[in-house]
PDB file of C-alpha atoms in Angstrom:
ATOM      1  CA  PRO A   1       0.084  -0.354   0.280  1.00 54.00           C
ATOM      2  CA  SER A   2       1.378   3.470  -0.767  1.00 65.00           C
ATOM      3  CA  ALA A   3       1.009   6.781   1.558  1.00 78.00           C
ATOM      4  CA  VAL A   4      -1.579   8.745   1.649  1.00 85.00           C
ATOM      5  CA  ASP A   5      -0.698  12.458   0.354  1.00 90.00           C
ATOM      6  CA  ALA A   6      -2.354  15.236  -1.191  1.00 89.00           C
ATOM      7  CA  ARG A   7      -3.292  12.942  -4.236  1.00 93.00           C
ATOM      8  CA  SER A   8      -5.564  11.445  -2.056  1.00 94.00           C
ATOM      9  CA  ASP A   9      -7.302  14.652  -1.546  1.00 94.00           C
ATOM     10  CA  VAL A  10      -7.417  15.323  -5.058  1.00 96.00           C
ATOM     11  CA  TYR A  11      -9.312  12.100  -5.950  1.00 93.00           C
ATOM     12  CA  SER A  12     -11.851  12.555  -3.405  1.00 94.00           C
ATOM     13  CA  PHE A  13     -12.527  15.981  -4.498  1.00 95.00           C
ATOM     14  CA  GLY A  14     -12.714  14.817  -8.106  1.00 93.00           C
ATOM     15  CA  VAL A  15     -15.686  12.251  -6.697  1.00 93.00           C
ATOM     16  CA  ILE A  16     -17.410  15.184  -5.315  1.00 94.00           C
ATOM     17  CA  VAL A  17     -17.206  17.240  -8.635  1.00 92.00           C
ATOM     18  CA  TYR A  18     -18.571  14.640 -10.421  1.00 91.00           C
ATOM     19  CA  GLU A  19     -21.501  14.257  -7.887  1.00 91.00           C
ATOM     20  CA  MET A  20     -21.906  17.835  -8.597  1.00 91.00           C
ATOM     21  CA  LEU A  21     -22.002  17.562 -12.367  1.00 89.00           C
ATOM     22  CA  THR A  22     -24.102  14.437 -12.632  1.00 88.00           C
ATOM     23  CA  GLY A  23     -26.045  14.106  -9.454  1.00 89.00           C
ATOM     24  CA  GLU A  24     -25.185  10.698  -8.825  1.00 86.00           C
ATOM     25  CA  GLN A  25     -22.117   9.135  -7.448  1.00 85.00           C
ATOM     26  CA  PRO A  26     -19.261   7.812 -10.191  1.00 83.00           C
ATOM     27  CA  LEU A  27     -19.472   4.336 -10.570  1.00 76.00           C
ATOM     28  CA  LEU A  28     -15.323   3.319 -10.136  1.00 74.00           C
ATOM     29  CA  GLN A  29     -15.365  -0.758  -9.881  1.00 76.00           C
ATOM     30  CA  GLY A  30     -13.796  -1.602 -13.133  1.00 79.00           C
ATOM     31  CA  ARG A  31     -14.244   1.504 -15.107  1.00 83.00           C
ATOM     32  CA  SER A  32     -11.176   3.914 -16.173  1.00 85.00           C
ATOM     33  CA  ALA A  33     -11.133   7.417 -15.411  1.00 86.00           C
ATOM     34  CA  SER A  34     -11.898   8.187 -18.921  1.00 88.00           C
ATOM     35  CA  ASP A  35     -14.812   5.969 -18.701  1.00 88.00           C
ATOM     36  CA  VAL A  36     -16.336   7.730 -15.656  1.00 87.00           C
ATOM     37  CA  ALA A  37     -15.348  11.223 -17.260  1.00 87.00           C
ATOM     38  CA  ALA A  38     -16.782  10.679 -20.253  1.00 88.00           C
ATOM     39  CA  ASP A  39     -20.096  11.030 -18.130  1.00 87.00           C
ATOM     40  CA  THR A  40     -20.001  14.272 -17.803  1.00 88.00           C
ATOM     41  CA  GLU A  41     -19.996  17.206 -20.471  1.00 87.00           C
ATOM     42  CA  GLU A  42     -16.804  17.202 -22.704  1.00 89.00           C
ATOM     43  CA  GLN A  43     -15.532  20.039 -21.010  1.00 87.00           C
ATOM     44  CA  TYR A  44     -15.231  18.840 -17.738  1.00 88.00           C
ATOM     45  CA  ARG A  45     -13.511  15.210 -19.160  1.00 91.00           C
ATOM     46  CA  PRO A  46      -9.625  16.075 -19.144  1.00 91.00           C
ATOM     47  CA  MET A  47     -10.178  17.763 -15.695  1.00 91.00           C
ATOM     48  CA  LEU A  48     -11.941  15.125 -13.905  1.00 92.00           C
ATOM     49  CA  LYS A  49      -9.950  12.129 -15.972  1.00 93.00           C
ATOM     50  CA  LYS A  50      -6.850  13.672 -14.047  1.00 95.00           C
ATOM     51  CA  MET A  51      -8.341  13.818 -10.872  1.00 94.00           C
ATOM     52  CA  LEU A  52      -9.803  10.422 -10.781  1.00 92.00           C
ATOM     53  CA  ALA A  53      -6.849   8.501 -12.145  1.00 92.00           C
ATOM     54  CA  PRO A  54      -6.030   5.460 -10.415  1.00 89.00           C
ATOM     55  CA  VAL A  55      -2.366   5.694 -10.298  1.00 92.00           C
ATOM     56  CA  PRO A  56      -1.617   8.861  -7.825  1.00 93.00           C
ATOM     57  CA  GLY A  57       1.240   9.900  -9.922  1.00 94.00           C
ATOM     58  CA  LYS A  58      -1.014  10.478 -13.035  1.00 95.00           C
ATOM     59  CA  ARG A  59      -3.493  12.852 -10.971  1.00 95.00           C
ATOM     60  CA  PHE A  60      -3.061  16.509 -10.045  1.00 96.00           C
ATOM     61  CA  GLN A  61      -0.316  16.717  -7.593  1.00 95.00           C
ATOM     62  CA  THR A  62      -1.675  19.151  -5.589  1.00 94.00           C
ATOM     63  CA  MET A  63      -4.990  21.114  -4.843  1.00 92.00           C
ATOM     64  CA  LEU A  64      -3.143  24.482  -5.746  1.00 90.00           C
ATOM     65  CA  GLU A  65      -2.957  22.575  -9.313  1.00 93.00           C
ATOM     66  CA  VAL A  66      -6.941  21.651  -8.969  1.00 93.00           C
ATOM     67  CA  VAL A  67      -7.635  25.456  -8.270  1.00 87.00           C
ATOM     68  CA  GLN A  68      -5.837  26.787 -11.010  1.00 87.00           C
ATOM     69  CA  ALA A  69      -7.636  24.061 -13.399  1.00 88.00           C
ATOM     70  CA  LEU A  70     -10.844  25.371 -11.964  1.00 85.00           C
ATOM     71  CA  GLU A  71     -10.211  28.868 -12.744  1.00 81.00           C
ATOM     72  CA  LYS A  72     -10.488  28.041 -16.592  1.00 80.00           C
ATOM     73  CA  TRP A  73     -14.181  28.713 -16.040  1.00 76.00           C
ATOM     74  CA  ILE A  74     -14.549  31.653 -14.081  1.00 76.00           C
ATOM     75  CA  PRO A  75     -14.726  34.763 -16.017  1.00 77.00           C
ATOM     76  CA  PRO A  76     -11.494  36.969 -15.086  1.00 75.00           C
ATOM     77  CA  ASP A  77     -13.411  39.644 -13.703  1.00 78.00           C
ATOM     78  CA  GLU A  78     -14.727  37.055 -11.180  1.00 76.00           C
ATOM     79  CA  GLN A  79     -11.745  35.202 -10.323  1.00 69.00           C
ATOM     80  CA  PRO A  80     -11.201  35.356  -6.265  1.00 68.00           C
ATOM     81  CA  ILE A  81      -7.947  36.256  -5.084  1.00 68.00           C
ATOM     82  CA  LEU A  82      -6.177  33.000  -3.423  1.00 64.00           C
ATOM     83  CA  PRO A  83      -4.558  33.683  -0.113  1.00 61.00           C
ATOM     84  CA  ALA A  84      -0.717  34.048  -0.175  1.00 56.00           C
ATOM     85  CA  THR A  85      -0.676  30.691   1.491  1.00 57.00           C
ATOM     86  CA  LEU A  86      -1.963  28.699  -1.277  1.00 55.00           C
ATOM     87  CA  ILE A  87       0.241  30.485  -3.754  1.00 53.00           C
ATOM     88  CA  ASP A  88       3.549  29.807  -1.599  1.00 48.00           C
TER      89      ASP A  88
END
């Protein structure tokens, strides 16, 4: 078994994002991250595929990377200012 780190949080958040987009829990048993991501709108698939990758090294490595990926869907004039603690 591998150690639990921030990439576990990325995976868990990916499950939550999937549920927010579809209203259902992802059926992960026996399905690839690509198959699961295909249940959502095309624009979200690359992000979900990366968040739900079964191999931690293929996921976003930090939640900051996830935040940066999510910012693509927020209009520039509505983007929140990240606390310095997230940026450093």
